[in-house]
Every structure is written in C-alpha cells, then in structure tokens.
Amino acid sequence: MVSKSLYDNQIGDAGAQAIGSALRNKANLSILYLSQNKIGDAGARAIAEGLQTSTALTDLRMSVNQIGDAGARAIGSALRTKEDLSILNLSENKISDIGACAIAKGLQTSSELTELWLFKNQIGDAGAQAIGSALRNMANLSILYLWDNRISSSVVKVLSNNLPAKCEFWAENQRVRVQRASILASSSRVAPTPAPRSNTASAPLAASDPTSEQVRQLQARIAQLESNTIPRVSLQVLSQATAQFSESKRIGGGGFGKVYSGVWSGQRVAVKRLAADSIQGAPQFEAELKALSRFRHPNIVTIMCFAQEGKERCLVYELMANGSIRDRLDRKDGTPALSWQQRRNIATDIANAMHFVQTAIPRQPLFHLDLKTDNVLLDAHFNAKVADFGLTRSIPAQVDAHSYIKTKTIAGTYQYICPQYHQDGKVSIKTDVYSYGMILLELLTGQPPSLDLIANVRRELKRSRKIDAVLDKAIDWSPQDKESAHAMAELAEDCLQLARVDRPSFRDILTQLSQFVDQGSAHAHATMPQEPRMEHHHSSIEEQLQPHLDSDLVRSRMEQQQQHAQSAEVSAESISRLSHPHSAIKEQLSPMTNSIVVNASMQSQLDSEN
C-alpha cells in the first residue's frame, strides 16, 4: 500500500498542481491526505486530473481547504473511474448543490464506499438528495456526515430513512443534531440488496418530493458547466419571466439598463436588460460571454443564461436576496446591521473570489477594476458573491506581481482606484487589492468609501494602536471582536499601501484572514466526530513526496512559485493622493457590466518596471 500525507503544509494551488502532475506517474497510490492546505479550485482540478491514472486510490481526504463547485465537479468526474474508493472527505470547503450533485454522480460507481464526509459546506436540499440517491444502495456505507450545511429537516428525514442500517448519519440543521431512529433499531433491520449500477443519474429519493425537480435542474446545470457554455434563450422567455419587463418587477438600474426580478427554470433570477447605448455589438457581447463562462465559483455571481435578438440583449443572473454589501451597511429598508461574524465571512468570500479569478487560468488573470461594496452581493445566507466582471483578460501575456499592463482609459469608481491605475493607467494583480482594502474599512466602520476614511483609520492605528473610535456603532463589540477588528484594520492598511509592491496578494490575504475568522469554531467542532490524522511530520514538500511522488517536478514548480513571490520590484514612485473622479468613456463600455473594456485600449506589449 502506497500512502502519502501532506496534512497542514499550506501548499496552496501551486503545490497541489505540482502534486497533481506527479500523481500521473503513480498509479499505485492508494491513500492521499491533503487536508488543511489552502487548496482552491485550480489545485483541486490538478489533483483530479492526476487521480485519473491513480487506479489504486481508495482514500482521498481534502478537508479544510477552499474547494468550490468547480473543484468538486473535477473531483466528481475523476471519481467515476474509482470503483474501489472507500473514503472521501471534502468537509469544510465551499461546495454547494452543483458540486454536491457532481460528487454524487461520480460516486455511483464506488461500490466499496464506507465513509463520506461533507460537513461544513454550502449544500442544500437538492445536493443532499442527489447524494442520498447515490448512496442509498451502498451496503458498506458506515459514515455520512453532512452537518453545518443548508439541509432542511424534511430532507434529513428522507435521507435517514433511505440510508443503509449501519450508517452513522450526522446532519445538523440550526445547530440541532439529528439522529436516525433507524440506527437505534439497526439490529432488527436488514441492509438493502445493492441494485445494479449504471452510468446514468440515480432516481430521486422520492418522486413526489419537490426537491427532485431541483436535482434534475442541477444535473442539467452541471452538464452545462462542464461544457463551459452559457445557454441562450429567447427574449420571449425572459419577457414572460418578468411579466413583460413590468415596472413592478424592476429591482434596479443605471446607465447599463434596467434589472428585473423573475423566475426562470424554476429559480428566482435577476434579468439585466441592457440599454441600447451600452452595447458594442454582437461579437464583443459573445466574446465576453465566452470569457465569463470559464469563471465559475461559489463567490462569483453566476450568469444563468442570456438572450440576444436584434439590438436587444439580456443577461440572467442568480438573484441575490440580500442585495449589496453597501445596502446592508446602510441598513436599507430598515434591515438589521450585519454582525461582525457576517462581515468577517464576507471579507473571506471576496478574497476567495478574487484569488480564484487571478489564478484559475495560469498567466492570464482576470481583473475586476470596479471592486466595491455596491458590486458585491449577498445571497439568502449572507454569502458574498462578486458581481460585474468585465472582459479584461484577453491578451496572452504574463502578468504577475512584478509586471503590469498599461491602458489609456480608466474604469471604476475613483474612491476605490489605486494611484498607479488612476494616474498612469497601470494595471497589475495588486490593483484590485487596493479596492479590497477600502471594502475592509467599510466593513469595519460602516462608513462610505473616502480618502478621509483611510486617513481616520490610519490616524487611530498610529495614535493608540486601537480603532475603537471608528468601529461601526451598530455592532455590540466584544473584546475578542475588537481584537480581530484591529487585525483586519491592519490588513486593510496593508492593502491600501500606495506602492503596489507593499500590498499583499489575495493568497496572502486569505492566509491572514484565516488567523482571525471563525475564532469560535474550534469549540463547536470539538463536539463533532473528528477525522483521524495520518501520522506525518511537518517536513518539506520534497521530502514528503519521495519516493512515491515525483519530487523533482514538485521542487521545480514550488521553486518557480517562490521566485515569483520573492522577486523584488523597483522602488515605488512618489504618488500624490487621488483628488478627482474619473471620466467614463461611453464608447468603450462593456456590454455586460457598463464598465470600460480595458483590453480595448491596452498596449499589445507587456510593460515591465525596471
């Protein structure tokens, strides 16, 4: 038996990609522990590709990472070749119903599955039901852990009645542990006989359950996502979905057009009807759709479908029930203030989204350039999702922390724009970090963005090393909360440094956030069943991989990553403060977001500082 543990080495996506490449030459690997390593979707995809050839794998553990639906889909696809998989642990990630359905599909051939750990994700009723359908005839299943998800008690009950008798099932809904009555009476119950398996999706647990239709819709969405396409619908369909674009359905608008609420394919959606003067034409519109279809993440607002007929163009997004962060900070419509826990989680969600778009396609990061609290939306569970990405990534250039692209036009909102971009049109992967720093200050204080806000927080930090005087008075701050707020303020100050070389990357930001987000989770987690840790030592990646993995490849990839992280930029130029807003150029606006399409005016060559 060949096994390997890299538990808690913080290898990130770079290390995971190196390991994924090495795995292709290790068909005899049977156990792989990669928990607590800050692995995101890019790393999960690389591991999944490597596992395609690891036919002996029976135990895969990737808990406490940053894996979303894109990574879960890749893992689910890889699992279709793993008939002998015994243990799968993807707990404490960011997997929602789409990812859960993909995993369920992948597990249908795993007749030897004994343990499935998916607690502390974002799985709802549809995802849980898909998993239940895939597992219902697995006689060897002994553990199914689904607590801290979004599963209703009615679906929990259905699951508990359909699982094998000996299965220990934990599902938590609103902090209440649900135990199966069937476990207590397992001695008198006969395990079901496994049914013949096929490559098709399992039948729903209960045909009359309304969640069954959601499962079918999610399965269709998975197929769509795997093909990297956004479905096109007729304008008539969207007209019907919004009561003929009725003013009573209108929920927003601006220079880009109007936004309406509606129902499409059984799901509540937001339909953005683009204004005629915001459209550059069909080719640009379709190119942007193609680009954005490649970026799927739990913390990015999803484009569900689009319509294009003549000069009419509409985009359909998932509807975000709680509006924007700015709406909630302003307590629009009398809504309660966001708690400090919610604000910390929001900060992490945004950083996760931005790290993903900067790393999903190597050497071709996606810039946002208008990251602000108005463009970060909150779903019904107050998960943050970044909206309004424009097509700003189209030239095949190497853009990293030590280089920039130059544009003649400036997009965005001036309070959030970093000096290099505002004054010289220089865009780098640190440009959006500056905007993120302003968002952190808004979360801390509740105040709108301004240069005065930056100055006030810096003054408090310098004067007393405390920021109590500027914290949002709508929150009842505990001493522990104030401590973590102070840490976030220092992080915000780092993000708002004038010289981009002094700003952290989003990878660094996630590392810092992890030190003070969910401080109270350790006690709650201790009461739940814990995964046994494989014996290991905190040695280097290279040492742990030898002799079972290709350590030369891992070393090469990790050294390359370190070189990029450690290369020094030139001393930052002296930059004056921002003093006036930018002027939007209508002719170069994105047809989707009303943001200036940066690449339309970017220089064809990549400028590098000397």
XYZ file of C-alpha atoms in Angstrom:
610
model
C 0.000 0.000 0.000
C 1.389 3.376 -1.031
C 0.141 6.291 1.057
C 1.092 9.912 1.419
C 0.124 12.585 3.949
C 0.685 16.281 3.373
C -1.677 17.384 6.125
C -1.403 21.056 7.125
C 1.501 22.039 4.895
C -0.284 25.062 3.375
C 0.883 24.060 -0.095
C -1.845 26.041 -1.878
C -2.787 25.666 -5.519
C 0.826 25.806 -6.710
C 1.795 22.806 -4.605
C -1.405 20.963 -5.494
C -0.756 21.481 -9.199
C 2.741 20.072 -8.806
C 1.420 17.075 -6.885
C -1.289 16.534 -9.491
C 1.368 16.333 -12.194
C 3.423 13.909 -10.113
C 0.406 11.689 -9.460
C 0.111 10.853 -13.138
C 3.184 8.653 -12.751
C 1.994 6.957 -9.547
C -0.765 4.530 -10.446
C -0.219 2.566 -7.211
C -1.070 5.402 -4.794
C -3.898 4.201 -2.538
C -4.154 6.868 0.204
C -3.747 10.633 -0.197
C -4.180 13.148 2.640
C -4.230 16.799 1.533
C -6.353 18.353 4.280
C -5.762 21.892 5.545
C -3.605 23.112 2.686
C -5.398 26.180 1.271
C -6.135 24.304 -1.946
C -8.697 26.009 -4.178
C -10.468 25.020 -7.367
C -7.353 25.259 -9.530
C -5.463 22.895 -7.244
C -8.424 20.539 -6.933
C -8.683 20.292 -10.712
C -4.988 19.405 -10.937
C -5.331 16.720 -8.266
C -8.400 15.340 -10.036
C -6.503 15.093 -13.322
C -3.685 13.253 -11.581
C -6.100 10.853 -9.913
C -7.415 9.723 -13.280
C -4.368 7.450 -13.542
C -4.160 6.508 -9.844
C -6.334 3.448 -10.228
C -5.410 2.087 -6.788
C -6.694 5.098 -4.825
C -9.144 4.105 -2.076
C -8.848 7.001 0.398
C -8.911 10.710 -0.572
C -9.043 13.447 2.087
C -9.059 17.126 1.151
C -10.936 18.733 4.037
C -10.383 22.276 5.358
C -9.422 23.757 2.011
C -11.028 26.330 -0.308
C -12.583 23.996 -2.870
C -15.760 25.233 -4.553
C -18.098 23.795 -7.154
C -15.551 23.923 -9.981
C -13.109 21.814 -7.993
C -15.878 19.492 -6.796
C -17.008 18.903 -10.376
C -13.468 17.948 -11.374
C -13.161 15.571 -8.425
C -16.586 14.108 -9.185
C -15.519 13.422 -12.757
C -12.328 11.716 -11.566
C -14.283 9.549 -9.122
C -16.137 7.866 -11.972
C -13.031 5.723 -12.506
C -12.681 4.857 -8.794
C -14.854 1.782 -8.283
C -12.937 0.806 -5.133
C -12.979 4.202 -3.405
C -13.613 3.647 0.296
C -13.240 7.077 1.955
C -13.856 10.589 0.617
C -13.508 13.649 2.845
C -14.272 17.075 1.363
C -15.613 18.642 4.552
C -15.049 22.308 5.439
C -14.840 23.574 1.874
C -17.185 25.784 -0.189
C -19.170 23.168 -2.083
C -22.810 23.954 -2.913
C -25.575 21.945 -4.584
C -23.938 21.952 -8.014
C -20.724 20.491 -6.635
C -22.618 18.013 -4.450
C -24.569 16.706 -7.448
C -21.328 16.237 -9.378
C -19.810 14.299 -6.483
C -22.952 12.171 -6.230
C -22.699 11.312 -9.911
C -19.048 10.391 -9.501
C -19.753 8.118 -6.537
C -22.305 5.975 -8.334
C -19.615 3.504 -9.378
C -17.943 3.386 -5.936
C -19.484 0.183 -4.645
C -16.952 -0.045 -1.779
C -17.607 3.405 -0.286
C -17.644 3.303 3.522
C -17.219 6.962 4.561
C -18.357 10.264 3.036
C -17.524 13.483 4.888
C -19.119 16.674 3.543
C -19.897 18.690 6.676
C -19.415 22.469 6.799
C -20.059 23.186 3.144
C -22.929 25.045 1.442
C -25.024 22.061 0.395
C -28.803 22.486 0.269
C -31.723 20.132 -0.177
C -31.112 19.384 -3.851
C -27.469 18.485 -3.336
C -28.240 16.383 -0.270
C -30.960 14.496 -2.085
C -28.628 13.746 -5.001
C -26.074 12.363 -2.563
C -28.735 10.281 -0.843
C -29.826 8.826 -4.165
C -26.253 7.841 -4.995
C -25.656 6.232 -1.593
C -28.958 4.521 -0.883
C -27.837 1.078 -2.061
C -24.279 1.134 -0.761
C -24.441 -1.635 1.806
C -20.927 -0.921 3.140
C -21.581 2.737 3.935
C -20.852 3.338 7.623
C -20.427 7.141 7.845
C -22.241 10.077 6.233
C -21.506 13.462 7.814
C -23.489 16.432 6.495
C -23.851 18.793 9.453
C -23.393 22.551 9.064
C -24.895 22.666 5.587
C -28.268 24.050 4.457
C -30.387 20.949 4.504
C -33.986 21.135 5.704
C -35.276 18.787 8.386
C -37.691 17.195 5.915
C -34.869 16.168 3.582
C -32.790 14.987 6.548
C -35.673 12.709 7.485
C -35.914 11.311 3.958
C -32.171 10.683 3.912
C -32.183 8.953 7.286
C -34.907 6.559 6.189
C -33.116 5.555 2.999
C -29.535 5.013 4.125
C -28.107 1.575 4.984
C -28.934 0.469 8.506
C -25.399 0.537 9.858
C -24.627 4.020 8.537
C -23.828 6.654 11.165
C -25.580 9.742 9.812
C -24.993 13.197 11.248
C -26.895 16.156 9.854
C -27.175 19.429 11.695
C -29.908 21.945 10.992
C -29.872 25.144 13.019
C -27.370 23.634 15.450
C -29.550 20.637 16.267
C -28.043 17.194 15.837
C -30.408 14.847 14.034
C -30.006 11.171 14.835
C -31.556 8.414 12.812
C -34.098 6.340 14.627
C -33.127 3.545 12.292
C -29.617 3.473 13.775
C -31.057 2.719 17.189
C -33.042 -0.135 15.719
C -30.372 -1.274 13.276
C -30.135 -4.721 14.797
C -33.615 -5.526 13.534
C -33.189 -4.025 10.097
C -31.844 -5.815 7.063
C -29.495 -3.903 4.781
C -30.861 -3.427 1.284
C -29.526 -5.505 -1.549
C -27.391 -3.383 -3.861
C -29.077 -2.681 -7.157
C -27.282 -2.881 -10.490
C -25.423 0.344 -11.205
C -25.367 2.348 -14.371
C -23.652 5.471 -15.624
C -26.885 7.416 -15.582
C -28.068 9.604 -12.738
C -29.804 7.915 -9.830
C -33.528 8.267 -9.468
C -34.653 10.798 -6.870
C -35.333 9.512 -3.381
C -38.979 10.395 -3.630
C -40.641 11.282 -6.895
C -43.230 13.372 -5.128
C -40.633 15.444 -3.290
C -40.448 18.943 -4.811
C -36.685 18.859 -4.360
C -36.483 16.172 -7.045
C -37.065 18.784 -9.717
C -34.241 20.860 -8.237
C -31.958 17.835 -8.505
C -32.820 17.422 -12.178
C -32.229 21.117 -12.799
C -28.875 20.949 -11.056
C -27.850 17.930 -13.095
C -28.659 19.907 -16.227
C -26.629 22.823 -14.868
C -23.664 20.514 -14.230
C -23.744 19.350 -17.838
C -23.850 22.976 -18.947
C -20.980 23.982 -16.677
C -18.845 21.068 -17.823
C -19.249 22.280 -21.384
C -18.295 25.844 -20.345
C -21.301 27.358 -22.078
C -23.982 29.807 -21.036
C -27.350 28.775 -22.506
C -29.132 31.107 -24.867
C -32.876 31.608 -24.503
C -35.406 33.598 -26.459
C -36.315 37.132 -25.500
C -39.905 35.943 -25.181
C -38.907 33.539 -22.402
C -37.372 36.364 -20.392
C -40.300 38.637 -21.133
C -42.639 36.038 -19.654
C -40.306 35.528 -16.690
C -40.533 39.228 -15.810
C -44.217 39.849 -16.632
C -43.239 41.593 -19.881
C -40.484 43.548 -18.114
C -43.057 45.104 -15.825
C -42.042 48.107 -13.735
C -43.452 46.242 -10.744
C -40.667 43.680 -11.261
C -37.928 46.257 -11.582
C -35.341 45.982 -8.804
C -32.548 48.204 -10.083
C -30.993 50.034 -12.969
C -28.429 52.503 -14.183
C -26.553 53.577 -17.281
C -26.238 49.943 -18.365
C -30.024 49.420 -18.418
C -32.627 48.012 -16.038
C -32.728 44.964 -13.766
C -35.887 42.927 -13.148
C -36.702 40.044 -10.840
C -38.262 36.955 -12.340
C -38.429 33.175 -12.383
C -36.531 31.132 -14.963
C -36.328 27.334 -14.988
C -37.895 27.224 -11.543
C -35.324 29.557 -9.992
C -35.602 33.190 -8.940
C -33.311 35.276 -11.096
C -32.299 38.841 -11.858
C -32.688 39.815 -15.518
C -30.459 42.651 -16.705
C -31.886 44.276 -19.839
C -29.044 46.207 -21.421
C -29.594 49.734 -22.683
C -29.035 50.234 -26.408
C -26.177 52.704 -25.921
C -24.309 50.278 -23.639
C -23.899 47.696 -26.393
C -20.842 47.448 -28.636
C -22.230 44.733 -30.856
C -22.801 41.023 -31.071
C -19.148 39.929 -31.460
C -17.998 41.762 -28.323
C -21.042 40.588 -26.374
C -20.458 36.950 -27.341
C -16.727 37.174 -26.649
C -17.408 38.434 -23.154
C -19.925 35.678 -22.513
C -17.371 33.088 -23.583
C -14.739 34.548 -21.284
C -17.007 34.772 -18.258
C -18.299 31.224 -18.749
C -14.868 29.998 -17.723
C -15.095 31.563 -14.277
C -17.419 29.587 -12.005
C -17.016 29.947 -8.261
C -19.317 29.986 -5.192
C -18.297 33.582 -4.508
C -18.913 34.914 -8.021
C -22.433 35.767 -9.170
C -23.424 33.196 -11.770
C -24.719 34.093 -15.221
C -27.557 31.629 -15.782
C -28.426 32.376 -19.417
C -28.701 35.189 -21.945
C -30.914 36.455 -24.753
C -29.795 38.225 -27.911
C -32.248 39.315 -30.596
C -31.513 42.264 -32.858
C -30.389 45.117 -30.632
C -31.974 43.520 -27.570
C -29.573 41.829 -25.162
C -30.380 40.458 -21.730
C -28.313 38.712 -19.080
C -29.819 36.478 -16.416
C -28.094 36.140 -13.042
C -28.910 34.241 -9.891
C -30.987 36.532 -7.674
C -29.181 37.690 -4.551
C -31.800 38.010 -1.843
C -29.930 40.399 0.457
C -28.749 42.954 -2.073
C -25.315 44.541 -1.955
C -22.943 44.956 0.958
C -23.476 48.699 0.713
C -27.244 48.200 1.020
C -26.772 46.209 4.209
C -24.201 48.586 5.708
C -26.638 51.443 5.053
C -29.409 49.253 6.545
C -31.560 49.879 3.501
C -35.298 49.275 4.023
C -34.742 49.007 7.773
C -32.736 45.791 7.611
C -30.689 44.813 10.688
C -26.988 45.538 10.830
C -24.567 42.889 9.627
C -22.947 41.096 12.548
C -19.189 41.052 12.947
C -19.162 37.324 12.159
C -21.018 38.004 8.907
C -18.610 40.794 7.997
C -15.576 38.601 8.588
C -17.075 35.860 6.444
C -17.865 38.395 3.716
C -14.245 39.563 3.705
C -13.096 35.973 3.214
C -15.659 35.321 0.474
C -14.467 38.315 -1.556
C -10.822 37.331 -1.180
C -11.658 33.775 -2.269
C -13.371 35.053 -5.411
C -10.556 37.397 -6.340
C -7.860 34.804 -5.691
C -9.753 32.402 -7.944
C -10.071 34.766 -10.900
C -6.401 35.674 -10.656
C -5.236 32.039 -10.649
C -7.881 29.985 -12.486
C -6.136 30.473 -15.830
C -2.344 30.492 -15.313
C -0.633 33.655 -16.519
C -3.935 35.188 -17.595
C -5.543 36.795 -14.552
C -8.938 38.416 -14.711
C -9.016 41.951 -13.349
C -12.192 43.427 -11.925
C -11.246 47.125 -11.799
C -14.522 48.147 -10.167
C -14.455 46.103 -6.977
C -16.627 47.907 -4.427
C -19.370 47.247 -1.898
C -22.042 48.045 -4.498
C -20.687 45.229 -6.684
C -20.532 42.536 -4.007
C -23.925 40.923 -3.432
C -25.272 38.763 -0.609
C -27.418 35.670 -1.006
C -30.115 34.472 1.382
C -27.446 33.073 3.729
C -25.282 36.221 3.531
C -22.627 34.539 1.428
C -20.860 37.224 -0.588
C -20.608 36.981 -4.368
C -18.655 39.375 -6.546
C -20.603 40.753 -9.499
C -19.968 42.823 -12.626
C -16.777 41.398 -14.047
C -15.913 42.889 -17.410
C -13.855 41.325 -20.184
C -10.427 42.453 -19.009
C -8.373 39.362 -19.744
C -7.780 38.623 -23.377
C -4.136 39.153 -24.294
C -1.843 36.133 -23.791
C 0.617 37.992 -21.616
C 2.493 37.023 -18.480
C 1.019 39.267 -15.816
C 2.268 38.647 -12.287
C 3.071 40.631 -9.156
C 6.131 42.129 -10.811
C 4.654 43.456 -14.035
C 1.756 45.495 -15.299
C -0.381 46.221 -18.318
C -0.914 49.803 -19.399
C -4.221 51.232 -20.565
C -5.168 54.681 -21.798
C -8.613 54.578 -20.201
C -9.602 54.384 -16.564
C -12.589 52.349 -15.375
C -14.025 52.013 -11.910
C -15.034 54.270 -9.023
C -12.381 56.749 -8.011
C -12.551 56.195 -4.228
C -11.501 52.596 -4.874
C -8.856 53.196 -7.558
C -5.192 52.760 -6.677
C -2.735 55.544 -7.564
C -0.848 53.669 -10.322
C -4.061 52.936 -12.177
C -5.611 56.352 -11.651
C -2.580 58.378 -12.689
C -0.693 56.208 -15.173
C -3.190 53.581 -16.331
C -1.003 50.763 -14.950
C -2.942 47.592 -14.104
C -1.463 44.693 -12.116
C -2.753 41.876 -9.933
C -2.369 44.291 -7.000
C -4.810 46.827 -8.473
C -7.909 45.097 -7.096
C -6.147 44.564 -3.755
C -6.287 48.316 -3.161
C -10.039 48.315 -3.779
C -10.397 45.367 -1.426
C -8.664 47.344 1.320
C -11.311 50.050 1.034
C -14.045 47.415 1.312
C -12.457 46.152 4.539
C -12.618 49.662 6.008
C -16.293 49.890 5.081
C -16.991 46.562 6.789
C -15.195 47.776 9.911
C -16.766 51.212 10.150
C -19.997 51.035 8.160
C -18.995 54.332 6.549
C -18.985 55.023 2.789
C -15.638 54.956 0.975
C -13.482 58.073 1.018
C -9.904 59.241 1.405
C -10.913 60.689 4.772
C -11.922 57.204 5.916
C -8.447 55.875 5.088
C -6.831 58.791 6.914
C -9.039 58.405 10.001
C -8.304 54.704 10.427
C -4.578 55.216 9.879
C -4.559 58.021 12.428
C -6.261 55.829 15.053
C -3.865 52.953 14.413
C -0.859 55.249 14.689
C -2.111 57.188 17.708
C -3.347 54.451 20.025
C -2.966 51.147 18.153
C -6.728 50.814 18.605
C -9.600 51.612 16.282
C -12.477 51.603 18.777
C -13.381 55.192 17.911
C -14.094 54.392 14.256
C -15.762 50.975 14.565
C -19.373 50.674 13.397
C -21.591 51.638 16.338
C -24.339 49.325 15.041
C -22.392 46.334 16.401
C -22.135 45.341 20.056
C -18.392 44.700 20.087
C -16.924 42.103 22.440
C -13.236 42.309 23.438
C -12.488 39.348 21.157
C -14.308 41.012 18.269
C -12.354 44.218 18.755
C -9.130 42.245 18.651
C -9.978 40.653 15.312
C -11.274 44.013 14.018
C -7.913 45.549 14.836
C -6.194 42.773 12.865
C -8.498 43.422 9.916
C -7.752 47.153 10.078
C -4.037 46.434 9.846
C -4.703 44.155 6.883
C -6.734 46.926 5.229
C -3.867 49.357 5.748
C -1.502 46.915 4.023
C -3.897 46.597 1.082
C -4.109 50.388 0.763
C -0.371 50.999 0.524
C 0.479 53.483 -2.218
C 3.215 51.295 -3.690
C 1.833 48.079 -5.104
C 4.973 46.171 -4.062
C 3.897 46.757 -0.449
C 0.402 45.317 -0.907
C -0.299 41.641 -0.148
C -1.593 39.238 -2.772
C -5.044 37.717 -2.363
C -3.317 34.472 -1.415
C -1.550 36.324 1.414
C -4.817 37.995 2.386
C -6.563 34.628 2.746
C -3.740 33.402 4.961
C -4.079 36.414 7.248
C -7.868 36.231 7.348
C -7.738 32.579 8.374
C -5.972 33.615 11.562
C -8.921 35.552 12.931
C -12.024 34.368 11.032
C -14.259 31.828 12.838
C -12.382 32.091 16.123
C -15.170 30.313 17.932
C -15.389 27.368 15.590
C -12.802 25.238 17.370
C -15.006 24.591 20.403
C -18.078 23.739 18.342
C -16.054 21.485 16.081
C -14.638 19.586 19.055
C -18.083 18.176 19.877
C -18.438 16.566 16.464
C -16.775 13.386 15.164
C -13.209 14.093 14.095
C -11.230 12.659 11.231
C -8.242 10.618 12.441
C -4.995 12.170 11.319
C -2.448 10.141 9.451
C 0.965 10.073 11.130
C 3.261 12.590 9.483
C 5.936 15.158 10.091
C 5.944 18.783 9.007
C 8.789 18.328 6.582
C 9.287 19.941 3.221
C 7.090 19.101 0.262
C 10.023 17.462 -1.478
C 10.858 15.187 1.474
C 7.290 14.015 1.956
C 6.768 13.197 -1.688
C 9.824 10.999 -2.116
C 9.969 8.223 -3.089
C 6.305 7.818 -4.021
C 5.808 11.040 -5.925
C 7.944 12.808 -8.492
C 9.793 15.179 -6.152
C 11.828 16.806 -8.939
C 8.670 18.073 -10.578
C 7.257 19.255 -7.262
C 10.504 21.042 -6.426
C 10.580 22.760 -9.789
C 7.003 24.006 -9.507
C 7.391 25.179 -5.900
C 10.718 26.927 -6.568
C 9.156 28.689 -9.538
C 6.304 29.872 -7.325
C 8.734 31.095 -4.660
C 10.794 33.000 -7.207
C 7.720 34.902 -8.360
C 6.728 35.627 -4.766
C 10.185 36.848 -3.743
C 11.259 38.852 -6.793
C 11.622 42.484 -5.890
C 10.036 45.328 -7.737
C 11.780 48.659 -8.135
C 11.246 51.305 -5.511
C 7.766 52.705 -5.797
C 7.427 56.125 -7.284
C 6.164 59.045 -5.246
C 2.433 59.287 -5.839
C 0.092 62.063 -4.862
C -3.344 61.370 -3.399
C -6.363 60.950 -5.564
C -8.202 64.218 -5.890
C -10.803 63.954 -8.623
C -13.151 61.351 -10.107
C -12.507 59.742 -13.459
C -14.480 60.390 -16.622
C -16.169 57.333 -18.082
C -15.812 56.875 -21.840
C -19.114 55.582 -23.095
C -17.807 54.250 -26.407
C -15.645 51.667 -24.608
C -18.132 50.331 -22.083
C -18.629 46.617 -21.602
C -21.992 45.437 -22.978
C -22.438 43.300 -19.867
C -21.327 45.447 -16.975
C -21.191 49.024 -18.264
C -17.520 49.026 -17.251
C -14.854 50.168 -19.676
C -13.395 47.223 -21.553
C -9.789 47.656 -20.530
C -8.281 45.430 -23.187
C -9.838 47.538 -25.908
C -7.161 50.116 -25.275
C -4.371 48.140 -23.612
C -0.984 48.203 -25.212
C -0.197 44.995 -27.041
C 3.084 44.560 -25.235
C 3.564 43.920 -21.540
C 5.435 46.738 -19.828
C 7.768 45.805 -17.001
C 9.231 48.137 -14.424
C 12.997 48.399 -14.283
